[in-house]
Structure formats: structure tokens, C-alpha cells
Rosetta silent file (secondary structure, phi, psi, omega in degrees, C-alpha in Angstrom):
SEQUENCE: XXXXXXXXXXXXXXXXXXXXXXXXXXXXXXXXXXXXXXXXXXXXXXXXXXXXXXXXXXXXXXXXXXXXXXXXXXXXXXXXXXXXXXXXXXXXXXXXXXXXXXXXXXXXXXXXXXXXXXXXXXXXXXXXXXXXXXXXXXXXXXXXXXXXXXXXXXXXXXXXXXXXXXXXXXXXXXXXXXXXXXXXXXXXXXXXXXXXXXXXXXXXXXXXXXXXXXXXXXXXXXXXXXXXXXXXXXXXXXXXXXXXXXXXXXXXXXXXXXXXXXXXXXXX
SCORE:     score description
SCORE:     0.000 S_00000001
   1 L     0.000  -52.608 -176.255  138.804  117.179  104.721 S_00000001
   2 H   -59.648  -33.403 -167.646  137.407  119.054  101.530 S_00000001
   3 H   -65.295  -48.619 -157.921  138.299  116.122   99.458 S_00000001
   4 H   -62.022  -65.257 -172.780  136.953  113.448  101.921 S_00000001
   5 H   -38.946  -47.694  175.010  133.524  115.784  102.153 S_00000001
   6 H   -53.157  -57.500  162.168  133.268  115.901   98.472 S_00000001
   7 H   -36.300  -55.517  174.314  133.373  112.069   98.188 S_00000001
   8 H   -54.113  -53.316 -173.557  130.857  111.662  100.636 S_00000001
   9 H   -60.267  -42.051  175.279  128.719  114.139   99.162 S_00000001
  10 H   -80.109  -32.984  169.595  128.745  112.437   95.822 S_00000001
  11 H   -62.467  -22.770 -177.441  128.456  108.973   97.092 S_00000001
  12 H   -88.267  -20.746 -174.808  125.540  110.144   99.150 S_00000001
  13 H   -96.549  -21.159  175.309  123.903  111.853   96.159 S_00000001
  14 H   -80.044  -41.366  166.155  124.254  108.859   93.892 S_00000001
  15 H   -55.342  -51.544  177.789  123.098  106.633   96.676 S_00000001
  16 H   -40.247  -75.513 -168.269  120.161  109.117   97.229 S_00000001
  17 H   -43.337  -57.849 -153.339  119.313  109.339   93.428 S_00000001
  18 H   -90.637  -40.877 -179.504  119.541  105.406   92.433 S_00000001
  19 H   -69.107  -35.948 -166.342  118.088  104.179   95.895 S_00000001
  20 H   -79.284  -27.392  164.248  115.231  106.647   95.378 S_00000001
  21 H   -74.655  -26.520  177.459  114.643  105.344   91.973 S_00000001
  22 H   -86.828  -42.199  173.109  114.178  101.605   92.857 S_00000001
  23 H   -58.959  -22.374 -170.146  112.093  102.984   95.886 S_00000001
  24 H   -83.873  -36.158  170.538  109.907  105.179   93.512 S_00000001
  25 H   -58.531  -46.583 -178.136  109.215  101.756   91.537 S_00000001
  26 H   -49.908  -61.228  173.621  108.396  100.004   94.516 S_00000001
  27 H   -58.012  -26.464 -172.034  105.882  102.624   95.822 S_00000001
  28 H   -69.585  -36.562 -175.446  104.298  102.954   92.254 S_00000001
  29 H   -60.699  -55.316 -173.495  103.743   98.960   92.728 S_00000001
  30 H   -66.886  -48.926  166.899  102.478   99.323   96.064 S_00000001
  31 H   -53.197  -39.982  171.484  100.096  102.152   95.364 S_00000001
  32 H   -67.673  -43.884 -177.246   98.574  100.544   92.397 S_00000001
  33 H   -69.207  -32.817  178.825   98.060   97.138   94.078 S_00000001
  34 H   -60.969  -36.078 -176.400   96.940   98.748   97.292 S_00000001
  35 H   -66.699  -54.796 -167.583   94.264  100.883   95.152 S_00000001
  36 H   -67.674  -34.837  177.968   92.869   97.649   93.341 S_00000001
  37 H   -68.118  -16.929 -177.979   92.817   95.538   96.669 S_00000001
  38 H   -76.421  -22.741 -177.250   90.922   98.323   98.398 S_00000001
  39 L  -133.145   66.655 -160.436   88.415   98.043   95.242 S_00000001
  40 H   -62.777  -22.659  173.948   88.304   94.426   94.604 S_00000001
  41 H   -54.733  -29.034 -175.207   85.590   94.773   91.920 S_00000001
  42 H   -66.616  -23.842 -173.053   87.889   96.201   89.439 S_00000001
  43 H  -128.313   14.855 -179.787   89.855   92.914   89.029 S_00000001
  44 L   -63.871  -19.854 -177.296   87.334   90.331   90.544 S_00000001
  45 L  -115.076    4.241  166.364   86.899   88.918   87.043 S_00000001
  46 L   -88.266  137.201  178.686   90.776   88.804   86.317 S_00000001
  47 L  -125.201  172.608  171.193   92.472   85.390   87.032 S_00000001
  48 L  -123.600  141.635  173.975   96.022   84.373   86.431 S_00000001
  49 L   -68.246  151.103  179.953   97.172   80.745   85.033 S_00000001
  50 H   -69.812  -24.615 -177.543   98.710   78.572   87.692 S_00000001
  51 H   -66.698  -19.585  177.661  101.678   78.227   85.321 S_00000001
  52 H  -102.117   13.877 -170.155  102.499   81.993   85.911 S_00000001
  53 L  -123.051  146.522  173.179  102.170   81.650   89.777 S_00000001
  54 L   -45.469  151.533 -169.899  104.719   80.510   92.284 S_00000001
  55 H   -65.735  -34.620 -177.844  104.500   76.335   92.772 S_00000001
  56 H   -72.875    1.042  177.361  102.943   76.769   96.203 S_00000001
  57 H   -80.669  -24.811 -175.880   99.918   78.589   94.740 S_00000001
  58 L   -87.888  135.017 -156.580   98.826   75.277   93.077 S_00000001
  59 L   -75.743  147.055  162.334   96.304   73.107   95.440 S_00000001
  60 L  -126.445  138.457  158.728   97.650   69.680   96.544 S_00000001
  61 L    54.108   41.266  176.435   95.361   67.498   98.949 S_00000001
  62 L    56.304   33.614 -173.774   92.641   70.337   99.144 S_00000001
  63 L   -88.455 -168.519  171.870   95.116   72.868  100.741 S_00000001
  64 L    57.512   39.794 -179.165   95.157   76.698  100.246 S_00000001
  65 L    47.375   48.631 -176.989   91.207   76.572  101.455 S_00000001
  66 L   -88.836  -17.497 -168.987   90.403   74.537   98.385 S_00000001
  67 L  -140.558  115.848 -177.397   88.209   72.670  100.923 S_00000001
  68 L  -114.442  -50.780 -174.584   86.363   75.049  103.492 S_00000001
  69 E  -132.576  164.047  178.767   82.918   72.862  104.127 S_00000001
  70 E  -169.043  154.854  169.111   81.572   69.624  103.178 S_00000001
  71 E  -151.477  132.616  177.444   78.384   67.344  103.703 S_00000001
  72 E  -103.355  124.350  178.689   78.117   63.797  103.108 S_00000001
  73 E  -135.464  102.200 -160.753   74.702   62.515  102.346 S_00000001
  74 L    56.456 -122.108  171.698   74.989   58.633  101.569 S_00000001
  75 L   -74.607   -8.803 -171.008   77.098   58.313   98.680 S_00000001
  76 E   -89.117  125.022  169.419   76.966   62.146   97.670 S_00000001
  77 E  -110.711  124.659  173.633   79.757   64.263   98.786 S_00000001
  78 E  -129.554  127.794 -161.964   79.434   67.923   98.305 S_00000001
  79 E  -117.798  147.307  173.176   82.621   69.945   99.165 S_00000001
  80 E  -144.101  151.469  177.927   82.970   73.988   98.882 S_00000001
  81 E   168.485 -149.415 -169.078   85.655   76.190   98.866 S_00000001
  82 L   -65.107  -13.569 -171.366   87.821   78.499   96.559 S_00000001
  83 L   -98.916    7.648 -173.812   87.061   76.507   93.432 S_00000001
  84 E   102.966 -144.011  175.516   83.394   76.683   94.228 S_00000001
  85 E  -106.817  113.928  176.136   81.053   73.507   94.953 S_00000001
  86 E   -99.263  174.298 -161.876   82.204   70.041   93.919 S_00000001
  87 E  -159.645  137.632  171.582   80.096   66.907   93.941 S_00000001
  88 E  -139.726  113.954  169.519   81.057   63.006   94.225 S_00000001
  89 L   -94.509   16.173  164.565   78.600   60.354   93.879 S_00000001
  90 L  -132.415   52.931  145.471   80.728   57.478   94.588 S_00000001
  91 L    90.999   28.201  177.658   81.899   58.051   98.034 S_00000001
  92 L    95.215   -9.838  173.058   84.860   60.597   97.374 S_00000001
  93 L   -71.046  -33.904  149.105   86.605   58.782   94.740 S_00000001
  94 L  -136.930  176.642 -164.549   86.139   61.424   91.916 S_00000001
  95 L  -148.277  144.853 -179.108   84.689   64.530   91.800 S_00000001
  96 E  -127.278  134.178  174.916   82.687   66.948   89.621 S_00000001
  97 E   -69.667  114.351 -168.732   82.543   70.699   89.654 S_00000001
  98 L   -97.803   95.045 -171.432   78.799   72.016   89.781 S_00000001
  99 L  -117.422  -10.660 -176.675   79.436   75.281   87.828 S_00000001
 100 L   -67.828  111.453  177.421   76.412   75.525   85.668 S_00000001
 101 L    92.153   -3.101 -172.452   74.751   78.813   86.337 S_00000001
 102 L   -79.901  176.402  176.224   77.502   79.459   89.150 S_00000001
 103 L   -71.128  136.811 -166.904   79.655   82.545   89.511 S_00000001
 104 L   -86.357  -53.064 -167.656   82.371   82.387   86.507 S_00000001
 105 L   -79.481  153.720  179.020   85.559   83.895   87.939 S_00000001
 106 L   -66.848   -4.770  163.895   87.586   82.239   90.525 S_00000001
 107 L   -82.161  -35.898 -169.734   87.155   85.251   92.976 S_00000001
 108 L   -77.582  -27.798 -179.690   83.430   85.497   92.712 S_00000001
 109 L   -82.411   -3.109  177.219   82.949   81.569   92.791 S_00000001
 110 L   -64.315  133.079 -166.677   84.839   81.370   96.159 S_00000001
 111 E  -117.544  118.110  163.419   82.263   79.744   98.381 S_00000001
 112 E   -76.579  -10.801 -175.785   82.339   80.432  102.239 S_00000001
 113 E  -157.105  144.862  173.305   79.462   78.264  103.231 S_00000001
 114 E  -121.756  116.720  169.916   77.435   75.256  102.272 S_00000001
 115 E  -114.823  120.978  177.841   73.962   74.113  102.868 S_00000001
 116 E  -113.906  103.262 -172.211   72.889   70.626  101.688 S_00000001
 117 E  -121.672  131.488 -177.810   69.438   69.628  102.305 S_00000001
 118 E   -61.251  152.139  178.421   67.657   66.257  101.064 S_00000001
 119 L  -138.368  172.900  177.231   64.703   66.814   98.901 S_00000001
 120 L   -53.233  -54.591 -141.111   62.185   64.339   97.058 S_00000001
 121 L   -95.011   -7.734 -174.110   64.018   64.767   93.661 S_00000001
 122 L   151.148 -136.443 -171.794   67.646   64.687   95.200 S_00000001
 123 E  -119.476  131.566  163.136   69.764   67.081   97.236 S_00000001
 124 E   -94.028  138.764 -178.912   69.180   70.901   97.424 S_00000001
 125 E  -133.962  144.898  173.949   72.097   73.237   97.906 S_00000001
 126 E  -126.321  116.690 -176.654   72.544   76.801   99.140 S_00000001
 127 E  -119.303  131.159 -172.955   75.961   78.107   98.680 S_00000001
 128 E  -106.415  115.591 -172.818   77.244   81.353  100.295 S_00000001
 129 E  -106.469  176.991  164.202   80.008   83.229   98.004 S_00000001
 130 L   -66.338  -30.413 -179.607   81.863   86.210   97.439 S_00000001
 131 L   -98.875   13.813  178.815   79.237   87.152   94.918 S_00000001
 132 L   109.295 -179.268 -173.570   76.180   86.423   96.863 S_00000001
 133 E   -81.880  134.178  167.235   73.860   83.593   97.735 S_00000001
 134 E  -118.639  146.787 -167.501   73.092   80.753   95.180 S_00000001
 135 E  -115.734  136.285  163.966   70.370   78.200   95.211 S_00000001
 136 E  -152.759  118.046  173.378   70.452   74.976   93.164 S_00000001
 137 L   -64.510  162.702 -176.284   67.612   72.764   93.122 S_00000001
 138 L   -56.214  114.618  177.126   67.945   68.921   92.663 S_00000001
 139 L    62.812   37.692 -178.944   69.474   68.376   89.315 S_00000001
 140 L  -147.719 -177.856 -153.679   69.246   71.730   87.869 S_00000001
 141 L   -82.778  166.992  168.572   71.537   74.788   87.058 S_00000001
 142 E   -62.130  141.307  168.920   72.554   77.480   90.141 S_00000001
 143 E  -133.907  146.217  178.565   70.160   80.275   90.350 S_00000001
 144 E   -78.297  109.992  174.885   71.415   83.650   92.124 S_00000001
 145 E  -100.482  132.352 -175.200   69.170   84.737   95.071 S_00000001
 146 L   -77.611  131.491 -176.910   68.470   88.168   95.938 S_00000001
 147 L  -117.873  151.883 -161.740   68.828   89.378   99.597 S_00000001
 148 L   -66.616  -16.507  157.875   67.315   92.281  101.101 S_00000001
 149 L   -70.090  112.127  179.206   70.692   94.336  101.545 S_00000001
 150 L   -99.859    7.553  172.075   71.667   94.917   98.040 S_00000001
 151 L   -91.807  -25.214  169.444   75.102   96.566   99.301 S_00000001
 152 L   -72.886   91.887 -174.455   75.914   93.105  100.638 S_00000001
 153 L   -83.793  -32.773  175.526   77.346   91.282   97.977 S_00000001
 154 L   -86.726  154.938  166.673   79.232   88.693   99.845 S_00000001
 155 L  -127.076  134.635 -167.222   77.613   86.071  102.121 S_00000001
 156 L   -80.663  -51.458 -179.899   79.554   84.875  104.999 S_00000001
 157 E  -167.255  172.054 -166.705   77.582   81.578  105.556 S_00000001
 158 E  -140.234  135.756  172.452   73.923   79.990  105.198 S_00000001
 159 E  -135.790  166.046  174.075   72.501   77.572  107.882 S_00000001
 160 E  -105.232  117.072  156.095   69.450   75.786  108.707 S_00000001
 161 L   -93.257 -164.208  176.758   67.113   75.800  111.487 S_00000001
 162 L   -58.790  -35.385 -174.961   64.136   73.860  112.411 S_00000001
 163 L  -110.634  -42.522 -175.434   62.008   76.244  110.471 S_00000001
 164 E  -124.544  179.801  172.893   63.881   78.506  108.538 S_00000001
 165 E  -106.721  118.515  173.544   67.080   79.360  106.293 S_00000001
 166 E  -105.250  152.291 -174.863   69.258   82.059  107.760 S_00000001
 167 E  -117.240  140.271 -177.199   71.860   83.989  105.639 S_00000001
 168 E  -122.411  137.439  173.153   74.811   85.951  107.391 S_00000001
 169 E  -125.973  156.323  170.451   76.405   88.766  105.463 S_00000001
 170 L   -52.502   -1.975 -176.849   79.243   91.147  106.652 S_00000001
 171 L  -118.753  -23.757 -168.498   76.477   93.826  107.200 S_00000001
 172 E   172.964 -146.498 -169.547   73.729   91.447  108.842 S_00000001
 173 E  -146.922  163.590  177.664   71.467   88.588  108.515 S_00000001
 174 E  -160.536  133.326  175.325   68.376   87.423  106.608 S_00000001
 175 E  -111.990  159.757  158.601   65.900   84.663  106.977 S_00000001
 176 E  -154.602  145.878  176.277   63.377   82.748  104.875 S_00000001
 177 E  -103.567  149.503  179.070   61.259   79.785  105.169 S_00000001
 178 L   -62.970  133.527 -175.281   60.425   77.665  102.306 S_00000001
 179 L   -74.360  170.227  179.362   57.397   78.900  100.339 S_00000001
 180 L  -102.541  161.206 -167.410   54.569   76.792   99.492 S_00000001
 181 L   -71.982  -16.236  178.774   53.950   76.007   96.043 S_00000001
 182 L   -85.330  -14.667 -175.003   50.672   78.479   95.842 S_00000001
 183 L  -129.874   48.694 -179.960   53.170   81.221   96.944 S_00000001
 184 L   -54.787  159.117  163.411   56.212   80.596   94.836 S_00000001
 185 L  -157.867  158.720 -165.542   59.337   83.015   94.613 S_00000001
 186 H   -47.676  126.259 -176.862   62.568   82.872   92.855 S_00000001
 187 H    82.421  -17.798 -175.026   64.520   79.865   94.006 S_00000001
 188 H    98.684   21.498  179.966   61.726   79.069   96.508 S_00000001
 189 L  -149.411  161.995 -168.136   62.637   81.500   99.091 S_00000001
 190 L  -159.147   90.485 -161.473   61.958   85.056  100.043 S_00000001
 191 L   -88.486  134.548  173.756   64.465   86.450  102.472 S_00000001
 192 E   -99.939  149.258  169.688   63.512   89.159  105.122 S_00000001
 193 E   -59.378  147.031  176.505   66.050   91.231  107.099 S_00000001
 194 L  -127.031  130.847 -174.767   66.675   90.161  110.585 S_00000001
 195 L   -88.602  114.826 -168.376   67.398   92.654  113.476 S_00000001
 196 L   -91.658  123.979  173.976   70.444   91.298  115.360 S_00000001
 197 L   -87.237  130.857 -177.212   70.948   92.469  119.048 S_00000001
 198 L   -66.188  129.983 -175.539   74.536   93.201  120.256 S_00000001
 199 L   -78.355  122.964  176.062   75.703   90.596  122.710 S_00000001
 200 L   -55.837  137.599  154.806   76.464   91.969  126.240 S_00000001
 201 L  -122.997  142.005 -168.462   79.808   91.382  127.601 S_00000001
 202 L  -139.408   76.929   19.591   80.500   91.598  131.296 S_00000001
 203 L   -89.101  177.699  174.029   83.217   92.782  131.779 S_00000001
 204 L   -31.315  132.557  179.132   83.866   94.775  128.726 S_00000001
 205 L   -71.594  165.766  167.336   85.329   92.714  125.927 S_00000001
 206 L   -97.719  161.754  173.070   88.855   93.522  124.490 S_00000001
 207 L  -115.413  134.133 -178.849   89.653   94.304  120.627 S_00000001
 208 L   -67.434  135.673 -176.917   92.639   92.220  119.576 S_00000001
 209 H   -60.059  -31.985  178.517   95.616   94.677  118.718 S_00000001
 210 H   -74.918  -25.404  167.327   96.024   92.843  115.356 S_00000001
 211 H   -67.550  -49.612  175.686   92.346   93.666  114.301 S_00000001
 212 H   -53.099  -62.806  173.949   93.131   97.306  115.078 S_00000001
 213 H   -57.677  -36.271 -175.847   96.497   97.647  112.880 S_00000001
 214 H   -76.940  -35.184  162.828   94.785   95.679  110.212 S_00000001
 215 H   -79.683   -1.097  152.303   91.804   98.301  110.028 S_00000001
 216 H   -57.227  -48.899 -167.640   94.464  101.025  110.090 S_00000001
 217 H   -92.576  -18.504  174.494   95.947   99.895  106.927 S_00000001
 218 L   -98.562   -6.173 -178.522   92.660   99.118  105.225 S_00000001
 219 L    74.710    9.498  173.090   90.839  102.376  106.498 S_00000001
 220 H   -69.443  -20.907  172.468   88.033  100.580  108.211 S_00000001
 221 H   -39.936  -45.026 -173.998   89.250  102.246  111.521 S_00000001
 222 H  -114.830   29.829 -178.625   87.227  105.167  110.735 S_00000001
 223 L    83.880 -169.659 -178.971   84.237  103.724  108.735 S_00000001
 224 H   -65.422  -16.934  173.839   83.321  103.921  105.239 S_00000001
 225 H   -60.982  -23.233 -165.553   85.205  107.269  104.771 S_00000001
 226 H   -71.490  -40.164  163.340   88.445  105.379  105.648 S_00000001
 227 H   -35.046  -65.458 -178.939   87.963  103.622  102.040 S_00000001
 228 H   -56.990  -37.855 -174.503   87.902  106.802  100.180 S_00000001
 229 H   -87.873  -20.708  156.688   90.729  108.405  102.078 S_00000001
 230 H   -48.930  -51.894 -172.508   92.761  105.127  101.464 S_00000001
 231 H   -63.729  -46.345 -177.581   92.122  105.482   97.700 S_00000001
 232 H   -65.793  -23.939 -171.535   93.200  109.090   97.778 S_00000001
 233 H   -87.055  -27.501  179.077   96.376  108.264   99.597 S_00000001
 234 H   -80.941  -15.778  172.485   97.128  105.413   97.009 S_00000001
 235 H   -80.750  -40.893  178.979   96.475  107.707   94.019 S_00000001
 236 H   -67.998  -21.981 -175.706   98.849  110.485   95.636 S_00000001
 237 H   -82.359  -34.240  173.142  101.492  107.828   96.234 S_00000001
 238 H   -73.929  -26.371 -179.286  101.409  106.666   92.531 S_00000001
 239 H   -59.011  -47.526 -155.011  101.248  110.314   91.365 S_00000001
 240 H   -79.189  -42.517 -175.259  104.284  111.157   93.538 S_00000001
 241 H   -74.171  -20.817 -178.377  106.316  107.984   92.564 S_00000001
 242 H   -90.621  -36.170  178.819  105.584  108.129   88.725 S_00000001
 243 H   -56.947  -44.655  174.237  106.155  111.954   88.729 S_00000001
 244 H   -48.973  -41.997  171.073  109.526  111.042   90.176 S_00000001
 245 H   -73.272  -18.817 -173.863  110.654  108.719   87.566 S_00000001
 246 H   -78.343  -35.978 -175.419  109.554  111.330   85.050 S_00000001
 247 H   -64.315  -25.739 -176.707  111.784  114.090   86.875 S_00000001
 248 H   -87.630  -37.778 -169.775  114.804  111.713   86.711 S_00000001
 249 H   -70.127  -61.094 -177.657  114.158  110.466   83.216 S_00000001
 250 H   -41.108  -56.718 -171.442  113.824  113.879   81.246 S_00000001
 251 H   -61.600  -47.920  176.525  117.062  115.456   82.302 S_00000001
 252 H   -58.957  -47.987  168.747  118.741  112.079   81.528 S_00000001
 253 H   -38.958  -53.796 -159.795  117.167  111.830   78.211 S_00000001
 254 H   -75.287  -37.587 -162.193  118.163  115.481   77.275 S_00000001
 255 H   -71.146  -36.955 -178.647  121.847  114.807   78.787 S_00000001
 256 H   -88.267  -47.546  171.915  122.432  111.599   76.821 S_00000001
 257 L  -104.883   97.906 -161.397  120.409  111.574   73.805 S_00000001
 258 H   -70.748  -18.128  176.449  120.992  114.429   71.902 S_00000001
 259 H   -71.357   -9.925  164.463  118.093  114.014   69.243 S_00000001
 260 H  -104.496   15.165  176.347  115.666  114.547   72.194 S_00000001
 261 L   -86.228  134.341 -165.310  117.210  117.175   73.659 S_00000001
 262 L  -163.361  171.837 -175.110  114.929  120.105   74.147 S_00000001
 263 L   -84.651  150.474 -166.954  113.497  122.103   77.254 S_00000001
 264 L   -71.210  -34.585  173.808  111.353  120.034   79.414 S_00000001
 265 L    86.317  179.450 -171.415  108.239  122.418   78.934 S_00000001
 266 L   -73.278  -20.520  173.903  105.472  123.351   81.280 S_00000001
 267 L   -60.258  -66.693 -173.918  103.966  119.687   81.911 S_00000001
 268 L   -57.330    0.000    0.000  107.480  118.874   83.286 S_00000001
């Protein structure tokens, strides 16, 4: 029995050590990637070539949200999606990316909404992107428009009413009527905040379980403080995983590499 016990103990110890090392590497990756996902501004300018990604990442036939919205005015097609805004002047047989003055990185140029309005000199465009609201006068470069809420970088959608232009962000909404030539503003629009009233539900509405679980994982369940809490947890996970690898490596190095043999010291 004692021999069997020692055998099980040695097997369990080896299994715990090597499985723990693999798990530490995995947790280190998860902690680092989670921290970056919770702070997308840190990597919004970084992109990866398609050649280094799986085959299903490459767009085919406008898949993978490369087309979210489109407007056709005569032979002019204006389509919006992940690559930004593209234009076709031959009925959709060929397309050109309208990127002069637009957001540069693939993440920031991701367009969630597009508004095309006929103008005397051509077609005026307003694009709602992850990096804000962009305006393109006919045959001119894009211009970035300022919104009242400086914290709201992303714009979810832009629509036109009979009189105004309305912009929706994750935090609220803003509207602007086209200004006269005697009272110009950057881009020809001056956006003002809109006070939105909460919709009343009777009977009270329900919240999807998926949304609750999703907000628990990204920290939004407890508001702005949840983001900072999630960052602290990610940093703690990175520290524990990295220190676990160091705690394994230093004794292994001292045991097998004699020229490195020395006491771990205070840092260890």
C-alpha cells in the first residue's frame, strides 16, 4: 500500500506541476488579452496581415460584416462596413474605398452607420464609426465632426429627419440642422445634445440572461467601477501566472545548469 501511495503521490505531483505550468501560460495569455480587450484604445492602431490569420478571416462576398449598410442613388452605390466606406459609380461592378481624411486603422474606420444625402454638387456623406462621426462633402475629403459628449468616441448610427441630422452614441444622442452659409461651422453642422426619455414598459420588461452574463464578464454590471476592477483582476492574474513560471524556472535552472547555480535571492 505504501508503494502504491508513493506512486500515486509522485504521479499527482508531476501532473500538478506540468499541468499547472501549461495552465499558467494559458492564464497569462488570457489575463493579457483580457486587459487589452477591456482597453481597446491601447491596440486600436495595431493590425495583423491577413496572411497571418485563419482562412475564415479573409472577406468573401461581403461576409464578416464587411457590409453593414448601403445606399443607392442612381448609378452611385455607397456601402459601409468594416473597411470603412466604399463607392461604386458603375452600378456595383467596381468599388473604390473613400479613405482620404478617414480614420486610418482598420479598427477605428469600422463604420456602423452611413447617411447619404443628394447635394447640388453630388452626394454628401455622414459616417458613424468607432472613432467618431465623419462628414464628406461632395468630391472632398472626410472631416471629423465634434459631438457634445467628448467621452463618446464611437458613434452607433446617424439618421436624417425631415429637418435635422440625429446622431446616436452609446451614451446618448445629438442633433443638428444644416447651418446657413452666413453661419457656418466645421463640416456645416453644429450638434447639440438631446435629452432622451426612458421608454415605459407595462408590464415591466425583462433583461436577457445573456446580457447579464456578458456584463459580468466585462465589468459593466456594476458601472464604470467594474472596468477598473476587471483591469485589476487581469493584472493580478498576469502577476500570478508570471510569478508561477518564475518560481518553477529558477529551481530548475539551479538544478540542471551548474554555471547558473546560486541562491534565488530576495526578488525570488
